PDB file of C-alpha atoms in Angstrom:
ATOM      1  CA  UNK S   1      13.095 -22.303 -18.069  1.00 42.00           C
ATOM      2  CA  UNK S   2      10.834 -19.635 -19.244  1.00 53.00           C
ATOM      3  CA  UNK S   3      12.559 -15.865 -19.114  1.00 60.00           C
ATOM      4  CA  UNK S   4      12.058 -13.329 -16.600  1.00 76.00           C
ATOM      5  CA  UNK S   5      12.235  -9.307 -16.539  1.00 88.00           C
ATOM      6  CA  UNK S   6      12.182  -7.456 -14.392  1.00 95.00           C
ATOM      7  CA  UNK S   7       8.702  -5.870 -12.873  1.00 97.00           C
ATOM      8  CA  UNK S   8       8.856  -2.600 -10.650  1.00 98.00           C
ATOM      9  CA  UNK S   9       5.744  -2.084  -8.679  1.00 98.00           C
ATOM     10  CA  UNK S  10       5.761   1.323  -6.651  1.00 98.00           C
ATOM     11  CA  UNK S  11       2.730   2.442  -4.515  1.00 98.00           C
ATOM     12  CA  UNK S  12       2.381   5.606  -2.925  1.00 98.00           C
ATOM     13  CA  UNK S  13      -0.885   7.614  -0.703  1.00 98.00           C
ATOM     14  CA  UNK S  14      -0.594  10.608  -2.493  1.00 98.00           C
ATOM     15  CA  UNK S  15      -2.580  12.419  -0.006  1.00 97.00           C
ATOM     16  CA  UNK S  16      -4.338  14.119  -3.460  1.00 97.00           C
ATOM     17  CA  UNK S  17      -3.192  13.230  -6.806  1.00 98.00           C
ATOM     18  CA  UNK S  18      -3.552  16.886  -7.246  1.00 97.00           C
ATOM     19  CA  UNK S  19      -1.722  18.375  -5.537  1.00 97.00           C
ATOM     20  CA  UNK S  20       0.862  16.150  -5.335  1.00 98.00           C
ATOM     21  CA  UNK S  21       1.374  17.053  -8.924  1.00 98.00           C
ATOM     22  CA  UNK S  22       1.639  20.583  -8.010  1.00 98.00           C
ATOM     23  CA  UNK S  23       4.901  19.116  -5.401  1.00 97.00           C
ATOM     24  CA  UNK S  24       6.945  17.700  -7.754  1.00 97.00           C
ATOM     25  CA  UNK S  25       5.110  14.138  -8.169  1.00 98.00           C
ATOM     26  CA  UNK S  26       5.709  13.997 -12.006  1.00 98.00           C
ATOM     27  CA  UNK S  27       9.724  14.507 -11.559  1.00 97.00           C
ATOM     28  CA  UNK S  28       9.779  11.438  -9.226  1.00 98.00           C
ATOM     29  CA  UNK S  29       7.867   9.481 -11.449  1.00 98.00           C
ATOM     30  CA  UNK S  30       9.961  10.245 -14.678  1.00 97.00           C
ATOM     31  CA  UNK S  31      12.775   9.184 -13.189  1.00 97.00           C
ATOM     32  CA  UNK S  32      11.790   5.662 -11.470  1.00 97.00           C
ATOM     33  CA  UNK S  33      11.023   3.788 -14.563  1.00 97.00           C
ATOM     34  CA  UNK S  34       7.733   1.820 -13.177  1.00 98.00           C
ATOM     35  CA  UNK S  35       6.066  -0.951 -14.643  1.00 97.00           C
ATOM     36  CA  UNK S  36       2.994  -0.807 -12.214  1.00 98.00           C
ATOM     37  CA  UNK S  37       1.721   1.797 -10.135  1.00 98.00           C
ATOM     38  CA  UNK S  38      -0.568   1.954  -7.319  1.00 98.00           C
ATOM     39  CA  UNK S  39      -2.104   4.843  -6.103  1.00 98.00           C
ATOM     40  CA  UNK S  40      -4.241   5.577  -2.513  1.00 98.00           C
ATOM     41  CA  UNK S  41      -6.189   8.763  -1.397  1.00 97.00           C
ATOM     42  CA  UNK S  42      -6.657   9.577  -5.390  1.00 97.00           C
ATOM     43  CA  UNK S  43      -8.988  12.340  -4.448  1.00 96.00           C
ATOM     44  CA  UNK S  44      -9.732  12.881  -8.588  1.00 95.00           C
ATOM     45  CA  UNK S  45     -11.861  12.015 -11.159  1.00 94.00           C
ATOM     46  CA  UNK S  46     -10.125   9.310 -13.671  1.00 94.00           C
ATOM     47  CA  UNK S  47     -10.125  12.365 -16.417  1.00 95.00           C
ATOM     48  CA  UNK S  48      -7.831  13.781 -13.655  1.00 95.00           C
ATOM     49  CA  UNK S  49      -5.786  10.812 -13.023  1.00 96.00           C
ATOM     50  CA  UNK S  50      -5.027  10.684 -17.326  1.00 96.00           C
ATOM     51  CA  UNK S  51      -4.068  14.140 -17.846  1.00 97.00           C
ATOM     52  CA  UNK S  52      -1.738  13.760 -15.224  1.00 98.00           C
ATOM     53  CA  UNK S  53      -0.057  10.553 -15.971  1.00 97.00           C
ATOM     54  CA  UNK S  54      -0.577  10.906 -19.875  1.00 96.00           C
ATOM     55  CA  UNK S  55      -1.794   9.051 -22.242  1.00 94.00           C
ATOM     56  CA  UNK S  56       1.017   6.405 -22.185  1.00 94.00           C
ATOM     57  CA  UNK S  57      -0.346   4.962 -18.721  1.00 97.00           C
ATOM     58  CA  UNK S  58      -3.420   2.540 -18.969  1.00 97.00           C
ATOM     59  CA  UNK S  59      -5.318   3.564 -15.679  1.00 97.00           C
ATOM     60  CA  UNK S  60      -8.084   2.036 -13.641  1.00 97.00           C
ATOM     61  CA  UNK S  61      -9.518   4.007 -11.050  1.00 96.00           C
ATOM     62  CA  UNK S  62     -12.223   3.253  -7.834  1.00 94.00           C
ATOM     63  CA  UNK S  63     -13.248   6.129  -6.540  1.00 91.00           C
ATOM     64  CA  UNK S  64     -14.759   6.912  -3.265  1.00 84.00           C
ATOM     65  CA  UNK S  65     -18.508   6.831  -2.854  1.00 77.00           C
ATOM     66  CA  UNK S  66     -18.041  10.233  -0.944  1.00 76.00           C
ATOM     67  CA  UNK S  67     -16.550  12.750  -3.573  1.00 74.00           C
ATOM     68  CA  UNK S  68     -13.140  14.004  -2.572  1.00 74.00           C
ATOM     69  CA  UNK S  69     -12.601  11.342  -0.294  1.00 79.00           C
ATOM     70  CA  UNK S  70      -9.851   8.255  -0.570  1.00 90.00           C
ATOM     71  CA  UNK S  71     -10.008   6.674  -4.300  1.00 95.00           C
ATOM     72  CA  UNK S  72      -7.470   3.904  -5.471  1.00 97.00           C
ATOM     73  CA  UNK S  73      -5.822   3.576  -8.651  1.00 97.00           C
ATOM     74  CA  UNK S  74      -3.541   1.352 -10.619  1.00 98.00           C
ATOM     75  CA  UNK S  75      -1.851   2.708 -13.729  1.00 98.00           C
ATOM     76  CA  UNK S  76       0.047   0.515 -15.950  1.00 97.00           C
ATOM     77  CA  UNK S  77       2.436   0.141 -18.872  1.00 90.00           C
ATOM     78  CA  UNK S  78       0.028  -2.447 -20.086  1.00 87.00           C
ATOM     79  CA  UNK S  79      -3.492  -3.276 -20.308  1.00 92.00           C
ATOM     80  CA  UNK S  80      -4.887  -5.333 -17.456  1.00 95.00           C
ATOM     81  CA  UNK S  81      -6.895  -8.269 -18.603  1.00 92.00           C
ATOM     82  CA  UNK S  82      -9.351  -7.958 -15.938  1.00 90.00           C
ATOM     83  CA  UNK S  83      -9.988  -5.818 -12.785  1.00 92.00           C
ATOM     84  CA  UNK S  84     -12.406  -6.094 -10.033  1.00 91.00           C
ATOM     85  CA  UNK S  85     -13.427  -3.862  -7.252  1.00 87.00           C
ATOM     86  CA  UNK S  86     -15.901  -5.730  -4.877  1.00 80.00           C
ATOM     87  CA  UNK S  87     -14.568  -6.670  -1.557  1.00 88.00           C
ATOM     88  CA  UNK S  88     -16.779  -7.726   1.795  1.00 78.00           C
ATOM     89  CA  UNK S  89     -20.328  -8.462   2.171  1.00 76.00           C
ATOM     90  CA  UNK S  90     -22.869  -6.368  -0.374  1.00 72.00           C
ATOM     91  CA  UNK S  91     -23.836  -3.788   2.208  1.00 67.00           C
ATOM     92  CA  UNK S  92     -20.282  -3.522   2.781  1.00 69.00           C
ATOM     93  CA  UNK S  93     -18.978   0.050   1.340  1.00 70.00           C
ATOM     94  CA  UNK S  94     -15.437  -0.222   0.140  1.00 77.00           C
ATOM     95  CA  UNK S  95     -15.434   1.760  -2.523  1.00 77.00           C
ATOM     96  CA  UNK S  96     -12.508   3.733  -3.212  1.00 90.00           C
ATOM     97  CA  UNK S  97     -10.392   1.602  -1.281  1.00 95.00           C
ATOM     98  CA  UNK S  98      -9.610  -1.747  -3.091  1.00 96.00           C
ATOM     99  CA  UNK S  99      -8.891  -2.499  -6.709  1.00 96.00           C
ATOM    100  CA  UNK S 100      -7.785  -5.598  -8.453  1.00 97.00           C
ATOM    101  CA  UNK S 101      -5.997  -6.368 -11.571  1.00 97.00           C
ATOM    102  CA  UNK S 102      -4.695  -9.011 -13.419  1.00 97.00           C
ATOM    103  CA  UNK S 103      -1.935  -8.089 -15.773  1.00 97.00           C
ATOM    104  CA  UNK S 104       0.441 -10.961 -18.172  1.00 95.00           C
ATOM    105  CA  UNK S 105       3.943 -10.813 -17.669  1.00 94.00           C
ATOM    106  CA  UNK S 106       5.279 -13.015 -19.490  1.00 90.00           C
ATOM    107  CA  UNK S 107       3.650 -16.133 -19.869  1.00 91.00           C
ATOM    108  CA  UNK S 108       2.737 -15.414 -16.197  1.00 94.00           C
ATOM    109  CA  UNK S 109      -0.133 -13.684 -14.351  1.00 96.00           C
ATOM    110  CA  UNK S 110       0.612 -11.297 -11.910  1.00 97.00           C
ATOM    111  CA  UNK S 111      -2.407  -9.964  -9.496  1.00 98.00           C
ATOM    112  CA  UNK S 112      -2.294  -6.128  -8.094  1.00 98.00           C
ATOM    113  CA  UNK S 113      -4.181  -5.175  -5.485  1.00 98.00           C
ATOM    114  CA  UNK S 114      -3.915  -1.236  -4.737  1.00 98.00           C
ATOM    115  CA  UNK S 115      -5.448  -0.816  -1.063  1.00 97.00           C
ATOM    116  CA  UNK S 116      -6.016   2.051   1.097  1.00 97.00           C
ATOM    117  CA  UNK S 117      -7.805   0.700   5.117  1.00 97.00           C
ATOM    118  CA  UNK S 118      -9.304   3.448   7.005  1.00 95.00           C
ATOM    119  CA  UNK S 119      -7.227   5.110   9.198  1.00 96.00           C
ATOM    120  CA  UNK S 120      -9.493   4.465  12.298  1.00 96.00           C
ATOM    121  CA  UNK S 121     -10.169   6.481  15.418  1.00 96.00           C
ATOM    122  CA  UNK S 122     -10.649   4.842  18.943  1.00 96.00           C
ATOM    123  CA  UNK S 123     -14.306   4.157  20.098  1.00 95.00           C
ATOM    124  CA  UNK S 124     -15.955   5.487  17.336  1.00 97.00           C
ATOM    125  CA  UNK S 125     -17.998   3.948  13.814  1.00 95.00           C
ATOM    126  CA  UNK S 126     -14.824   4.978  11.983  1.00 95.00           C
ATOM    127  CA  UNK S 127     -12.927   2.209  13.800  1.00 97.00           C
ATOM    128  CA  UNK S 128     -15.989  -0.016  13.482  1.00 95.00           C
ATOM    129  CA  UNK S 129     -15.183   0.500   9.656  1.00 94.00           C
ATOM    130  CA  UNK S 130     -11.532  -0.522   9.936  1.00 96.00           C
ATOM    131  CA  UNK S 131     -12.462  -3.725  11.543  1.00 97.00           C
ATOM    132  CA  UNK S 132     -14.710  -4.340   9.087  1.00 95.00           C
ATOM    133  CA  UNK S 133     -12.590  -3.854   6.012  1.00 95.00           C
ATOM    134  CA  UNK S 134      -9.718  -5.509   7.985  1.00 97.00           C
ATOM    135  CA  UNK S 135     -12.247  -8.533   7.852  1.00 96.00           C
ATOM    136  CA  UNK S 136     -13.188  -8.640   4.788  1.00 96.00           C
ATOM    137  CA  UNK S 137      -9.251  -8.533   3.610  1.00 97.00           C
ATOM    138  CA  UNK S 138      -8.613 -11.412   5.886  1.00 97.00           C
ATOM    139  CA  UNK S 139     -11.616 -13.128   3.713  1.00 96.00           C
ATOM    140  CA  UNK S 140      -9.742 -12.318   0.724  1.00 96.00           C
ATOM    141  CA  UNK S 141      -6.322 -12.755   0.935  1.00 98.00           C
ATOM    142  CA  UNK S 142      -6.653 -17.086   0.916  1.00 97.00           C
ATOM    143  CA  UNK S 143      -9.091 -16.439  -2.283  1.00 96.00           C
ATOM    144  CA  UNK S 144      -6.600 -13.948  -3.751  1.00 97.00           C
ATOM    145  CA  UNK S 145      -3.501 -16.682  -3.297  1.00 97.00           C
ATOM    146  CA  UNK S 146      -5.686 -19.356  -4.686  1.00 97.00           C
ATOM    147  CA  UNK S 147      -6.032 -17.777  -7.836  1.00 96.00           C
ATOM    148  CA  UNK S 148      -3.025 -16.115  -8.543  1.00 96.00           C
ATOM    149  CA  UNK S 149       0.468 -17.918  -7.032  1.00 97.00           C
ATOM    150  CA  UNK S 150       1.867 -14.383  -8.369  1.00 98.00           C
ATOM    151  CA  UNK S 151      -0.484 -11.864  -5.940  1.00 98.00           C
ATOM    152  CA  UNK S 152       0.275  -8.582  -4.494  1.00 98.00           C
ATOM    153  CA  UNK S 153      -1.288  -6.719  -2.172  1.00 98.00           C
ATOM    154  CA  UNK S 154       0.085  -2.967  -1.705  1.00 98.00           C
ATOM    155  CA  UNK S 155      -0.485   0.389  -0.131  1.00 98.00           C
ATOM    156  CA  UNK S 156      -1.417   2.513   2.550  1.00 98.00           C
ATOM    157  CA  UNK S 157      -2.865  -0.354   5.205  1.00 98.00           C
ATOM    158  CA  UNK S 158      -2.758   2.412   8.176  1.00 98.00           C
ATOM    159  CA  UNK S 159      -1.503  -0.036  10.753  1.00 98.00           C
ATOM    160  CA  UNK S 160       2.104  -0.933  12.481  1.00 98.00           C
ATOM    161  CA  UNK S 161       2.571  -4.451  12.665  1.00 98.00           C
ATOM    162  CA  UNK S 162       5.506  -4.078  14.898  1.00 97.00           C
ATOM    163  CA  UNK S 163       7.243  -2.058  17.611  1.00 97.00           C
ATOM    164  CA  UNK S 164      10.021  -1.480  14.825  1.00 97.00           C
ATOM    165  CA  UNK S 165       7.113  -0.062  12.627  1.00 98.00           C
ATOM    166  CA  UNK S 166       6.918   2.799  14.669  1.00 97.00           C
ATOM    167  CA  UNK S 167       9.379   5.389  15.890  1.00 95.00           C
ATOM    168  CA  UNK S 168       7.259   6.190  19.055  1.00 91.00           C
ATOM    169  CA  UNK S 169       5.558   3.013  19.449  1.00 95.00           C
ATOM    170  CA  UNK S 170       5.513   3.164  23.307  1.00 94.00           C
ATOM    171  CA  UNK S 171       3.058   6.325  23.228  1.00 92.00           C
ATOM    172  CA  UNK S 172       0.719   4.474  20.434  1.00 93.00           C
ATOM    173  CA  UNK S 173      -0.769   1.529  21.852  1.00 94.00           C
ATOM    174  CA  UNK S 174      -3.798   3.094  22.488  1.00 95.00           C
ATOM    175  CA  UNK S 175      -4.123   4.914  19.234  1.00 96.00           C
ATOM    176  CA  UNK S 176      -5.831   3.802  16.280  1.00 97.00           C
ATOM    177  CA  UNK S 177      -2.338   2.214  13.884  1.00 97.00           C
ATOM    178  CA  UNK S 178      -0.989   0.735  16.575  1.00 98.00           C
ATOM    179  CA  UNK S 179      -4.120  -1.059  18.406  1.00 97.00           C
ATOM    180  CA  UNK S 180      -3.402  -4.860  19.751  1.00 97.00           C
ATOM    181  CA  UNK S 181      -6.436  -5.917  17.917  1.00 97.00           C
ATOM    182  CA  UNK S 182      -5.596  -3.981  14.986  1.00 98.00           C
ATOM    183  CA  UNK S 183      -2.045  -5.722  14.808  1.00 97.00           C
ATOM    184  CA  UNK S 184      -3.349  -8.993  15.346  1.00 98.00           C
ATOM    185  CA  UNK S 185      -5.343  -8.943  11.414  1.00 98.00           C
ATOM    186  CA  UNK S 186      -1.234  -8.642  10.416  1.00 98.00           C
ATOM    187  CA  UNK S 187      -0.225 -11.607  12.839  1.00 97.00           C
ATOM    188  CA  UNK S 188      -2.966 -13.589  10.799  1.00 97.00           C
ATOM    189  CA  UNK S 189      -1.830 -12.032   7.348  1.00 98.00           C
ATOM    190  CA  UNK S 190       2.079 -12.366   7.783  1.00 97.00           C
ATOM    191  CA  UNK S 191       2.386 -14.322  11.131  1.00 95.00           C
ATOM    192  CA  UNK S 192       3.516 -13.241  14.446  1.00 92.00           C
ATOM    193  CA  UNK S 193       6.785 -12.045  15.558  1.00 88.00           C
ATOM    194  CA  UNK S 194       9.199 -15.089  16.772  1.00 84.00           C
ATOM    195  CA  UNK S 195       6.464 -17.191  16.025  1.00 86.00           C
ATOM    196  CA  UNK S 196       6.119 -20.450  13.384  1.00 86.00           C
ATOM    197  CA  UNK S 197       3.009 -19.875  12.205  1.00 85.00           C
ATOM    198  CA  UNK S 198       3.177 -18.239   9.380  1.00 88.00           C
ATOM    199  CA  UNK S 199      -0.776 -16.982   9.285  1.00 92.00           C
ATOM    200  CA  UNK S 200      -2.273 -16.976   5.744  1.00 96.00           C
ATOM    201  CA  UNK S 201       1.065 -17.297   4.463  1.00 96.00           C
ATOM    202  CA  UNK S 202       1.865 -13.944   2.731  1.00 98.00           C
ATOM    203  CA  UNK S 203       5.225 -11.922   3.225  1.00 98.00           C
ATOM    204  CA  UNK S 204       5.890  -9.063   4.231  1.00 98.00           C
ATOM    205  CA  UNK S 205       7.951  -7.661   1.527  1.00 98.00           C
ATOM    206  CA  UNK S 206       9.190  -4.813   3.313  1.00 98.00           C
ATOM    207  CA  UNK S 207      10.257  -6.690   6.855  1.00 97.00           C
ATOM    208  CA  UNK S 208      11.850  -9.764   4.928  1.00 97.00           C
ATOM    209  CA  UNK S 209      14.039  -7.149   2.571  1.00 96.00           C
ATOM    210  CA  UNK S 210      15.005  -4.824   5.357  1.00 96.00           C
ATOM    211  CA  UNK S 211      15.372  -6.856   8.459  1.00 96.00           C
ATOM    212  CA  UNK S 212      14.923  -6.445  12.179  1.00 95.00           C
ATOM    213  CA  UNK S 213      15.201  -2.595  12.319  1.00 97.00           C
ATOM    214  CA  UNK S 214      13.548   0.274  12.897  1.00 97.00           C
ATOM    215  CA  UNK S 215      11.414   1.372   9.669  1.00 97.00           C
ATOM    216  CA  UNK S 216      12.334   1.567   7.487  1.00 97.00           C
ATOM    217  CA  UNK S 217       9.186   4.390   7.431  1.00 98.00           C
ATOM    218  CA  UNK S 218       7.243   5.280   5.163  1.00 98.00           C
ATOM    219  CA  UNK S 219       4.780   8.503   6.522  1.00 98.00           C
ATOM    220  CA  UNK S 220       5.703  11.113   8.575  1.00 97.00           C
ATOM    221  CA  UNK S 221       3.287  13.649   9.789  1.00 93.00           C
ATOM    222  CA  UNK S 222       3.335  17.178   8.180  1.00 90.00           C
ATOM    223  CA  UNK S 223       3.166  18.892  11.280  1.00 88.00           C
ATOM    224  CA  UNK S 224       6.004  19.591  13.486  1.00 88.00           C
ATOM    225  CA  UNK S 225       9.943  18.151  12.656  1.00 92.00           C
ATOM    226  CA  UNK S 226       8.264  14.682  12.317  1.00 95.00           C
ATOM    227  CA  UNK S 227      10.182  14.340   9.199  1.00 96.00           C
ATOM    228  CA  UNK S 228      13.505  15.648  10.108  1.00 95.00           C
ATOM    229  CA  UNK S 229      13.630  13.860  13.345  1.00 94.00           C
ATOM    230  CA  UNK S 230      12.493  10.809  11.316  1.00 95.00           C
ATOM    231  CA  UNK S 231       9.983   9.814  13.597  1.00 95.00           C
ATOM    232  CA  UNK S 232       7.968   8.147  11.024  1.00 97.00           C
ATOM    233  CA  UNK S 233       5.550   4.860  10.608  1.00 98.00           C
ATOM    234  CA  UNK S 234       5.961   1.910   8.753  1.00 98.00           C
ATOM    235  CA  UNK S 235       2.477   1.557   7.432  1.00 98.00           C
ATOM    236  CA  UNK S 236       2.502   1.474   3.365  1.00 98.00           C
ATOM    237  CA  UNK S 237       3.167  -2.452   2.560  1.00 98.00           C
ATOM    238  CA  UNK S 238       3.664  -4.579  -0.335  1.00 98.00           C
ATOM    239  CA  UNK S 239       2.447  -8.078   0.704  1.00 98.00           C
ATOM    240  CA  UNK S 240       3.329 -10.702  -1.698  1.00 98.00           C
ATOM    241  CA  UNK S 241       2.363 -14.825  -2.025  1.00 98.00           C
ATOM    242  CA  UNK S 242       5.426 -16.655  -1.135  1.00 98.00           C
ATOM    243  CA  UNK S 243       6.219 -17.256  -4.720  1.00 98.00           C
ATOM    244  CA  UNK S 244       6.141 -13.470  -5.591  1.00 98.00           C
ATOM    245  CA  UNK S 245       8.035 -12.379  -2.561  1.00 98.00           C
ATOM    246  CA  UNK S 246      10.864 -15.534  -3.741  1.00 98.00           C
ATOM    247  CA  UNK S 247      10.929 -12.957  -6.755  1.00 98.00           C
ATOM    248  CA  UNK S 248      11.874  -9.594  -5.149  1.00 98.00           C
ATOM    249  CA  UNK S 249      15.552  -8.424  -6.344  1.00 98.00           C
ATOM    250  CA  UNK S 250      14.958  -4.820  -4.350  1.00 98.00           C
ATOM    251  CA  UNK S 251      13.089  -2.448  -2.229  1.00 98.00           C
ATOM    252  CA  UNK S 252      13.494   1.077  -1.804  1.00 98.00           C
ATOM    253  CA  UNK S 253      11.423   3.644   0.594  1.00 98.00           C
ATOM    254  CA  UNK S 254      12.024   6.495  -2.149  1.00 98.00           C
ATOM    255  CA  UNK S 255      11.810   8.778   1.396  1.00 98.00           C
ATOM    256  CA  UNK S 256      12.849  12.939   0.032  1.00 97.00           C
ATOM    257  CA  UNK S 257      16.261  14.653   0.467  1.00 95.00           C
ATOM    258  CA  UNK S 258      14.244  17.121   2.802  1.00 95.00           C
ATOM    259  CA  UNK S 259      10.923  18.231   3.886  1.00 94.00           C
ATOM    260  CA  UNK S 260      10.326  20.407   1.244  1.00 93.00           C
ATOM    261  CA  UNK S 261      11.116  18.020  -1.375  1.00 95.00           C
ATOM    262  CA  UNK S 262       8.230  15.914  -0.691  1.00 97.00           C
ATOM    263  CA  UNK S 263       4.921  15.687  -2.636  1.00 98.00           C
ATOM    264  CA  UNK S 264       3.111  13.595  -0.275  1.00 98.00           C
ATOM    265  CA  UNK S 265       3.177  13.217   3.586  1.00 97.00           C
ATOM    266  CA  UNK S 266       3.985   9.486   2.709  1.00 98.00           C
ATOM    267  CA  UNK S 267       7.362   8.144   0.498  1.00 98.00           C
ATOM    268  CA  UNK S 268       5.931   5.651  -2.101  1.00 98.00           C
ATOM    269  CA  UNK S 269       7.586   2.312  -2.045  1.00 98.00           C
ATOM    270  CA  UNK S 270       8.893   1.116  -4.806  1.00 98.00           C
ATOM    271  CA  UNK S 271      10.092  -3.002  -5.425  1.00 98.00           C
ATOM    272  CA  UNK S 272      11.039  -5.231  -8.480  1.00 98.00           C
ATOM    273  CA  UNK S 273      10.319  -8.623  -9.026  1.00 98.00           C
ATOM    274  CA  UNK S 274      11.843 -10.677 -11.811  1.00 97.00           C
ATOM    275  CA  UNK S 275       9.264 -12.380 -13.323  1.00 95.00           C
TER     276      UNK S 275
END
């Protein structure tokens, strides 16, 4: 039997690399021991992204076309072998928004996808662009499990699968997060609720781990006592292949002691696998 180790993978929207810095980001970090990190809403140049993280983090970095706009990341203990960043048709802009790697653990492969969908808005081209990039992840996800049995997809995927994914899900359904179509890409990726059909197959890491209740969340707004009252949403996923989510030993929503303490307006999510 070949021997495992164990591999913590945390992703996190830091809502601006930046200035999440400036909140405390670095402290968290320090003390979480990661293996892999993904990163959404970058907002930075990669020179950024280094001087930050230091020079013991290998980093790969997609930024947005638009300057100051998303921008995904991955920074790692090691060196991935190869990383690609093409997703959806060629007139299809996704830049800043999905980044692959390939990293050996082991004698194994593992395959890191760092994701950030639009957010949306109702009856408007920035929903058109959801659907679109909600597509062309569909697309992906089978080619993604063919070549890696050991895949991850993670991130900020700006949609509640379920009624438990939302504290106020009742006064959502008509919002962009929480549309019926928009929910239905995540029957396809994870399978319905109650249902057999399993979709495409992949797990929800988060819902398998924590069970049937609510959240556990993962952004709360800024505004308001969204945080305190812990009306949240549950839409920052790690989606594994079957044989990666067989793997996972933990997962935490690393939500702050208080408001203040926070260095994003979402909690990164942190799992380990033993490879």
């Amino acid at each position: 039997m070949p021997s495992t180790s164990r591999l913590r993978v945390a992703s996190v929207n830091v809502n601006g690399v930046r200035a999440a810095y400036r909140r405390g980001m670095a402290e968290w970090l320090n003390a979480r021991d990661v293996d892999l990190l993904a990163l959404q809403e970058v907002r930075a140049s990669t020179e950024d992204l280094q001087g930050l993280l230091g020079d013991e983090w290998s980093i790969l970095h997609d930024p947005a076309t638009a300057k100051g706009r998303a921008g995904v990341a991955i920074a790692s203990r090691r060196r991935a072998t190869i990383h690609r960043v093409e997703l959806g048709a060629h007139d299809f802009d996704s830049a800043g928004r999905w980044l692959e790697a390939d990293y050996e653990v082991g004698d194994r492969i593992v395959t890191l996808v760092s994701a950030y969908v639009h957010s949306g808005e109702v009856d408007t081209p920035k929903q058109v662009e959801k659907y679109k990039f909600l597509d062309a992840m569909q697309a992906r996800l089978p080619e993604l499990a063919a070549h890696s049995e050991l895949a991850l997809v993670v991130g900020d995927l700006n949609v509640g699968h379920r009624t438990l994914d939302i504290k106020n899900w009742k006064g959502n359904v008509k919002r962009a997060g929480f549309l019926p179509e928009e929910r239905a890409y995540f029957d396809r990726f994870v399978g319905a609720e109650g249902s057999d059909d399993h979709g495409l197959g992949w797990v929800d890491v988060g819902r398998r781990f924590a069970g049937d209740v609510d959240g556990p969340y993962t952004w709360w707004s800024f505004r308001g006592k969204a945080f305190d009252n812990d009306s949240g949403w549950r839409i920052d996923y790690q989606l594994a292949t079957p044989a990666l989510a067989e793997l996972v030993t933990d997962y935490t929503v690393d939500r702050a002691a208080t408001y203040d303490a926070r260095f994003s307006d979402h909690s990164p999510v942190v799992v380990d696998y033993a490879v």
